[in-house]
Tab-separated table of C-alpha atoms and ligand atoms in Angstrom:
chain	number	residue	atom	x	y	z
A	1178	MET	CA	-54.566	-107.165	-33.362
A	1179	ALA	CA	-51.034	-108.527	-32.973
A	1180	GLY	CA	-48.445	-106.846	-30.748
A	1181	GLY	CA	-48.306	-106.222	-27.016
A	1182	ARG	CA	-50.618	-109.051	-26.088
A	1183	VAL	CA	-50.132	-111.699	-23.419
A	1184	CYS	CA	-50.304	-115.020	-25.313
A	1185	VAL	CA	-50.331	-118.458	-23.674
A	1186	VAL	CA	-49.384	-121.447	-25.846
A	1187	THR	CA	-49.644	-124.999	-24.507
A	1188	GLY	CA	-47.250	-127.733	-25.638
A	1189	ALA	CA	-44.951	-125.071	-27.082
A	1190	ASN	CA	-41.551	-126.713	-26.611
A	1191	ARG	CA	-41.655	-128.260	-30.102
A	1192	GLY	CA	-43.695	-128.566	-33.279
A	1193	ILE	CA	-46.515	-126.211	-34.179
A	1194	GLY	CA	-46.768	-124.792	-30.651
A	1195	ARG	CA	-43.144	-123.701	-30.690
A	1196	GLU	CA	-43.565	-122.118	-34.122
A	1197	VAL	CA	-46.705	-120.268	-33.012
A	1198	ALA	CA	-44.772	-118.959	-29.998
A	1199	ARG	CA	-41.910	-117.873	-32.271
A	1200	GLN	CA	-44.191	-115.985	-34.654
A	1201	LEU	CA	-46.179	-114.312	-31.866
A	1202	ALA	CA	-42.939	-113.051	-30.344
A	1203	LEU	CA	-41.778	-111.802	-33.754
A	1204	ALA	CA	-45.040	-109.854	-34.060
A	1205	GLY	CA	-44.305	-108.096	-30.765
A	1206	ASP	CA	-46.451	-110.107	-28.382
A	1207	LEU	CA	-45.383	-111.303	-24.959
A	1208	VAL	CA	-45.365	-115.091	-25.103
A	1209	VAL	CA	-46.026	-117.420	-22.199
A	1210	LEU	CA	-44.362	-120.540	-23.586
A	1211	THR	CA	-45.517	-123.578	-21.669
A	1212	ALA	CA	-44.416	-127.202	-21.624
A	1213	ARG	CA	-45.002	-130.101	-19.295
A	1214	ASP	CA	-41.240	-130.274	-18.753
A	1215	LEU	CA	-39.948	-126.922	-17.450
A	1216	GLY	CA	-36.434	-127.614	-18.758
A	1217	LYS	CA	-37.794	-128.014	-22.310
A	1218	ALA	CA	-39.834	-124.810	-21.963
A	1219	GLU	CA	-36.749	-122.936	-20.783
A	1220	LYS	CA	-34.645	-124.238	-23.667
A	1221	ALA	CA	-37.248	-123.237	-26.281
A	1222	ALA	CA	-37.833	-119.836	-24.659
A	1223	ARG	CA	-34.085	-119.120	-24.614
A	1224	GLU	CA	-33.920	-119.894	-28.334
A	1225	LEU	CA	-36.870	-117.630	-29.130
A	1226	GLY	CA	-35.718	-114.475	-27.372
A	1227	GLU	CA	-36.526	-112.037	-24.618
A	1228	ALA	CA	-40.264	-111.673	-25.291
A	1229	VAL	CA	-40.746	-115.349	-24.480
A	1230	GLY	CA	-41.066	-116.634	-20.928
A	1231	ALA	CA	-40.944	-120.290	-19.896
A	1232	TRP	CA	-43.562	-121.901	-17.673
A	1233	GLN	CA	-44.354	-125.441	-16.545
A	1234	LEU	CA	-47.830	-126.568	-17.579
A	1235	ASP	CA	-49.061	-130.144	-17.882
A	1236	VAL	CA	-52.574	-129.780	-19.272
A	1237	SER	CA	-53.537	-133.247	-18.008
A	1238	ASP	CA	-52.612	-132.391	-14.402
A	1239	PRO	CA	-55.210	-130.291	-12.555
A	1240	GLY	CA	-52.651	-129.261	-9.925
A	1241	SER	CA	-50.222	-127.990	-12.560
A	1242	VAL	CA	-52.992	-126.068	-14.344
A	1243	GLU	CA	-54.233	-124.394	-11.137
A	1244	ARG	CA	-50.728	-123.411	-10.065
A	1245	PHE	CA	-49.955	-122.052	-13.530
A	1246	ALA	CA	-53.144	-119.964	-13.664
A	1247	GLY	CA	-52.337	-118.470	-10.265
A	1248	GLU	CA	-48.789	-117.596	-11.293
A	1249	ILE	CA	-49.854	-116.028	-14.611
A	1250	GLY	CA	-52.482	-113.986	-12.781
A	1251	VAL	CA	-49.800	-112.556	-10.520
A	1252	ALA	CA	-47.260	-112.042	-13.330
A	1253	HIS	CA	-49.520	-110.605	-16.037
A	1254	GLY	CA	-53.043	-110.015	-14.670
A	1255	ARG	CA	-54.656	-110.964	-17.979
A	1256	VAL	CA	-54.448	-113.325	-20.934
A	1257	ASP	CA	-55.280	-111.994	-24.405
A	1258	VAL	CA	-54.691	-115.155	-26.419
A	1259	LEU	CA	-54.894	-118.790	-25.331
A	1260	VAL	CA	-53.694	-121.386	-27.828
A	1261	ASN	CA	-54.760	-124.875	-26.735
A	1262	ASN	CA	-52.182	-126.739	-28.816
A	1263	ALA	CA	-50.945	-129.666	-26.683
A	1264	ALA	CA	-52.052	-133.063	-27.947
A	1265	ILE	CA	-51.072	-136.742	-27.977
A	1266	HIS	CA	-51.902	-140.120	-29.503
A	1267	TYR	CA	-52.343	-139.834	-33.246
A	1268	ASP	CA	-53.315	-143.502	-33.044
A	1269	THR	CA	-53.005	-144.691	-36.625
A	1270	TRP	CA	-52.132	-148.140	-35.265
A	1271	GLN	CA	-55.626	-148.952	-33.985
A	1272	ARG	CA	-59.293	-148.960	-34.915
A	1273	ALA	CA	-62.419	-148.387	-32.842
A	1274	THR	CA	-63.222	-152.105	-33.136
A	1275	ASP	CA	-59.986	-153.128	-31.388
A	1276	ALA	CA	-59.154	-149.956	-29.466
A	1277	ASP	CA	-57.167	-149.875	-26.258
A	1278	LEU	CA	-59.448	-147.710	-24.126
A	1279	THR	CA	-56.527	-146.643	-21.963
A	1280	VAL	CA	-55.109	-144.892	-25.023
A	1281	VAL	CA	-58.525	-143.365	-25.748
A	1282	GLN	CA	-58.807	-142.159	-22.165
A	1283	GLU	CA	-55.339	-140.573	-22.282
A	1284	ALA	CA	-56.162	-138.824	-25.564
A	1285	LEU	CA	-59.377	-137.424	-24.125
A	1286	GLU	CA	-57.576	-136.356	-20.941
A	1287	THR	CA	-55.013	-134.274	-22.837
A	1288	ASN	CA	-56.629	-133.300	-26.143
A	1289	LEU	CA	-60.132	-132.511	-24.870
A	1290	LEU	CA	-60.146	-132.173	-21.083
A	1291	GLY	CA	-56.687	-130.563	-21.081
A	1292	ALA	CA	-57.880	-127.752	-23.344
A	1293	TRP	CA	-61.098	-127.430	-21.349
A	1294	ARG	CA	-59.257	-127.413	-18.016
A	1295	VAL	CA	-56.759	-124.738	-19.081
A	1296	THR	CA	-59.542	-122.582	-20.546
A	1297	LEU	CA	-61.538	-122.792	-17.313
A	1298	ALA	CA	-58.526	-121.957	-15.159
A	1299	LEU	CA	-57.579	-118.973	-17.330
A	1300	LEU	CA	-61.131	-117.713	-17.873
A	1301	PRO	CA	-60.919	-114.918	-15.272
A	1302	LEU	CA	-57.704	-113.733	-16.961
A	1303	LEU	CA	-59.249	-113.998	-20.442
A	1304	ARG	CA	-62.202	-111.978	-19.191
A	1305	ALA	CA	-59.735	-109.341	-17.992
A	1306	SER	CA	-58.639	-108.839	-21.626
A	1307	ASP	CA	-60.493	-106.453	-23.940
A	1308	HIS	CA	-59.923	-108.675	-26.989
A	1309	ALA	CA	-59.641	-112.267	-25.757
A	1310	ARG	CA	-59.141	-115.089	-28.273
A	1311	VAL	CA	-59.147	-118.837	-27.610
A	1312	VAL	CA	-57.718	-121.008	-30.366
A	1313	ASN	CA	-58.333	-124.734	-30.061
A	1314	VAL	CA	-55.846	-126.521	-32.273
A	1315	SER	CA	-57.980	-129.304	-33.660
A	1316	SER	CA	-57.715	-131.454	-36.756
A	1317	GLU	CA	-59.728	-132.350	-39.810
A	1318	MET	CA	-59.539	-135.860	-38.311
A	1319	GLY	CA	-62.148	-134.579	-35.843
A	1320	SER	CA	-64.562	-133.571	-38.595
A	1321	LEU	CA	-67.749	-135.674	-38.394
A	1322	ALA	CA	-68.487	-134.778	-42.015
A	1323	SER	CA	-65.498	-136.764	-43.288
A	1324	MET	CA	-65.009	-139.228	-40.414
A	1325	GLY	CA	-64.283	-142.815	-41.356
A	1326	ALA	CA	-62.437	-145.825	-39.981
A	1327	GLY	CA	-59.339	-145.643	-37.813
A	1328	THR	CA	-57.400	-143.283	-35.529
A	1329	PRO	CA	-60.271	-143.514	-33.022
A	1330	ALA	CA	-58.734	-141.976	-29.894
A	1331	TYR	CA	-57.417	-138.950	-31.742
A	1332	ALA	CA	-60.506	-138.456	-33.934
A	1333	VAL	CA	-62.965	-138.684	-31.045
A	1334	SER	CA	-60.846	-136.341	-28.896
A	1335	LYS	CA	-60.726	-133.734	-31.677
A	1336	ALA	CA	-64.468	-134.080	-32.419
A	1337	GLY	CA	-65.026	-133.446	-28.710
A	1338	LEU	CA	-62.722	-130.439	-28.846
A	1339	ASN	CA	-64.732	-129.072	-31.774
A	1340	ALA	CA	-67.936	-129.470	-29.765
A	1341	LEU	CA	-66.308	-127.643	-26.867
A	1342	THR	CA	-65.379	-124.812	-29.240
A	1343	ARG	CA	-69.032	-124.372	-30.275
A	1344	ILE	CA	-70.310	-124.382	-26.711
A	1345	LEU	CA	-67.664	-122.053	-25.282
A	1346	ALA	CA	-68.084	-119.676	-28.220
A	1347	ALA	CA	-71.827	-119.458	-27.636
A	1348	GLU	CA	-71.406	-118.948	-23.894
A	1349	LEU	CA	-68.703	-116.285	-24.252
A	1350	HIS	CA	-70.009	-114.486	-27.331
A	1351	ARG	CA	-71.588	-111.591	-25.431
A	1352	GLU	CA	-68.351	-110.968	-23.557
A	1353	GLY	CA	-66.418	-110.558	-26.815
A	1354	VAL	CA	-64.265	-113.655	-26.286
A	1355	LEU	CA	-63.792	-115.310	-29.701
A	1356	VAL	CA	-63.354	-119.107	-29.584
A	1357	ASN	CA	-62.474	-121.082	-32.709
A	1358	SER	CA	-61.141	-124.475	-33.775
A	1359	VAL	CA	-58.412	-124.582	-36.375
A	1360	CYS	CA	-56.699	-127.341	-38.313
A	1361	PRO	CA	-53.059	-126.620	-39.170
A	1362	GLY	CA	-53.151	-129.141	-42.033
A	1363	TRP	CA	-50.699	-132.005	-42.285
A	1364	ALA	CA	-47.477	-130.476	-40.925
A	1365	ALA	CA	-43.991	-131.953	-40.660
A	1366	THR	CA	-43.630	-132.331	-36.884
A	1367	ASP	CA	-42.943	-135.261	-34.569
A	1368	MET	CA	-46.681	-135.995	-34.656
A	1369	GLY	CA	-47.203	-135.346	-38.368
A	1370	GLY	CA	-44.025	-137.088	-39.558
A	1371	ALA	CA	-42.014	-136.265	-42.665
A	1372	GLY	CA	-43.651	-135.034	-45.850
A	1373	GLY	CA	-46.161	-132.590	-44.417
A	1374	ARG	CA	-46.217	-128.832	-45.007
A	1375	PRO	CA	-43.532	-126.758	-43.285
A	1376	VAL	CA	-44.357	-126.047	-39.663
A	1377	ALA	CA	-44.571	-122.291	-40.368
A	1378	GLU	CA	-47.456	-122.941	-42.756
A	1379	GLY	CA	-49.212	-125.091	-40.174
A	1380	ALA	CA	-48.816	-122.340	-37.603
A	1381	ARG	CA	-50.418	-119.821	-39.955
A	1382	SER	CA	-53.924	-121.244	-39.394
A	1383	VAL	CA	-53.436	-120.899	-35.655
A	1384	LEU	CA	-52.148	-117.327	-35.861
A	1385	TRP	CA	-55.037	-116.336	-38.124
A	1386	ALA	CA	-57.506	-117.215	-35.347
A	1387	ALA	CA	-55.349	-115.557	-32.679
A	1388	ASP	CA	-55.258	-112.332	-34.687
A	1389	LEU	CA	-58.990	-112.009	-35.440
A	1390	PRO	CA	-60.351	-108.497	-35.055
A	1391	ASP	CA	-63.194	-107.645	-32.668
A	1392	GLY	CA	-66.462	-108.836	-34.183
A	1393	GLY	CA	-64.614	-111.578	-36.108
A	1394	PRO	CA	-65.921	-115.129	-36.427
A	1395	THR	CA	-66.466	-117.245	-33.339
A	1396	GLY	CA	-67.545	-120.859	-32.905
A	1397	GLY	CA	-66.068	-121.839	-36.265
A	1398	PHE	CA	-63.672	-124.456	-37.656
A	1399	PHE	CA	-61.002	-123.143	-40.028
A	1400	GLN	CA	-57.901	-124.066	-41.970
A	1401	ASP	CA	-55.791	-121.307	-43.515
A	1402	GLY	CA	-58.587	-118.885	-42.631
A	1403	ALA	CA	-61.212	-120.792	-44.657
A	1404	PRO	CA	-64.122	-122.676	-43.040
A	1405	LEU	CA	-63.912	-126.460	-42.738
A	1406	PRO	CA	-66.978	-128.729	-42.565
A	1407	TRP	CA	-67.754	-129.958	-39.028
B	805	LIG	P1	-46.024	-132.615	-31.573
B	805	LIG	O1	-46.203	-134.032	-31.189
B	805	LIG	O2	-44.858	-132.230	-32.398
B	805	LIG	O3	-46.043	-131.686	-30.266
B	805	LIG	C1	-47.023	-131.899	-29.296
B	805	LIG	C2	-46.742	-130.988	-28.131
B	805	LIG	O4	-47.743	-131.217	-27.121
B	805	LIG	C3	-45.383	-131.253	-27.468
B	805	LIG	O5	-44.826	-130.023	-27.089
B	805	LIG	C4	-45.757	-132.070	-26.247
B	805	LIG	O6	-44.848	-131.975	-25.170
B	805	LIG	C5	-47.064	-131.392	-25.884
B	805	LIG	N1	-47.859	-132.132	-24.915
B	805	LIG	C6	-48.306	-133.390	-24.972
B	805	LIG	N2	-48.969	-133.704	-23.854
B	805	LIG	C7	-48.944	-132.607	-23.064
B	805	LIG	C8	-49.451	-132.300	-21.784
B	805	LIG	N3	-50.140	-133.207	-21.056
B	805	LIG	N4	-49.264	-131.060	-21.277
B	805	LIG	C9	-48.581	-130.145	-21.993
B	805	LIG	N5	-48.044	-130.374	-23.199
B	805	LIG	C10	-48.233	-131.599	-23.724
B	805	LIG	O7	-47.393	-132.205	-32.323
B	805	LIG	P2	-47.696	-131.077	-33.425
B	805	LIG	O8	-46.878	-129.890	-33.183
B	805	LIG	O9	-47.715	-131.725	-34.756
B	805	LIG	O10	-49.221	-130.775	-33.079
B	805	LIG	C11	-49.658	-129.581	-32.467
B	805	LIG	C12	-51.173	-129.549	-32.569
B	805	LIG	O11	-51.570	-129.581	-33.942
B	805	LIG	C13	-51.861	-130.732	-31.897
B	805	LIG	O12	-53.054	-130.296	-31.277
B	805	LIG	C14	-52.176	-131.650	-33.062
B	805	LIG	O13	-53.256	-132.510	-32.786
B	805	LIG	C15	-52.514	-130.629	-34.132
B	805	LIG	N6	-52.421	-131.125	-35.498
B	805	LIG	C16	-51.193	-131.498	-36.008
B	805	LIG	C17	-51.124	-131.935	-37.311
B	805	LIG	C18	-49.820	-132.325	-37.939
B	805	LIG	O14	-49.805	-132.771	-39.103
B	805	LIG	N7	-48.687	-132.152	-37.255
B	805	LIG	C19	-52.311	-132.031	-38.178
B	805	LIG	C20	-53.538	-131.617	-37.533
B	805	LIG	C21	-53.558	-131.181	-36.247
B	805	LIG	P3	-43.656	-133.067	-24.913
B	805	LIG	O15	-42.484	-132.621	-25.751
B	805	LIG	O16	-43.405	-132.971	-23.442
B	805	LIG	O17	-44.180	-134.391	-25.341
């Protein structure tokens, strides 16, 4: 399915988002590279080449999201792939029993509501695509099946994102919009730290879900194209 699509990636100025943008552009897609800081988006887009455009998008700011959706509608008229990648607060320093709820609230605002907000704003443009795909970049940390102590803000936000994936997938199934959660695996980024898999390998899980053919899976949770337990 790759090539010639309009692909929006959130939080794409660094890490997995930037690598996803790079690989989409290499495959011949038109990439809408977004970052909350326009200067950082412009720098990354310049580095990635002519098929990549830079846009300001703060997923936690409703005004920014609305403005962005309006501008993309005018510029492109449709969105074929939305990668909800932006995330914060991998809070290994706290536990649910002593959590700072301000941190939890911020994580939910970006990791869950940010993805939800951007999806809602872009829905008319996704519906204008014949092969729309929404990829929610989640984490195995959000899997209820293996959930244990610690990292509460991040884990709860990703579990919520996984729930959102199921609901959106069910509601959009008839329209052919495929919605999936993916885990990139532990990847060596600012969030993941040193020692993880190369960022290109992390991005592969994301691209797999972006490239699904019509009739492909929807409402699932995958890593490297293989199902993960919820
Ligand atoms: P990074 O911390 O390297 O990058 C996060 C990106 O999100 C940055 O571009 C950051 O922008 C952006 N961002 C944060 N808040 C906002 C916001 N409000 N609006 C727009 N952009 C925002 O993380 P990774 O690349 O490692 O992670 C990418 C995704 O993969 C995340 O969803 C993460 O949860 C997931 N993941 C990562 C794993 C890993 O090991 N790395 C493992 C499992 C899942 P800025 O530069 O402005 O801060």
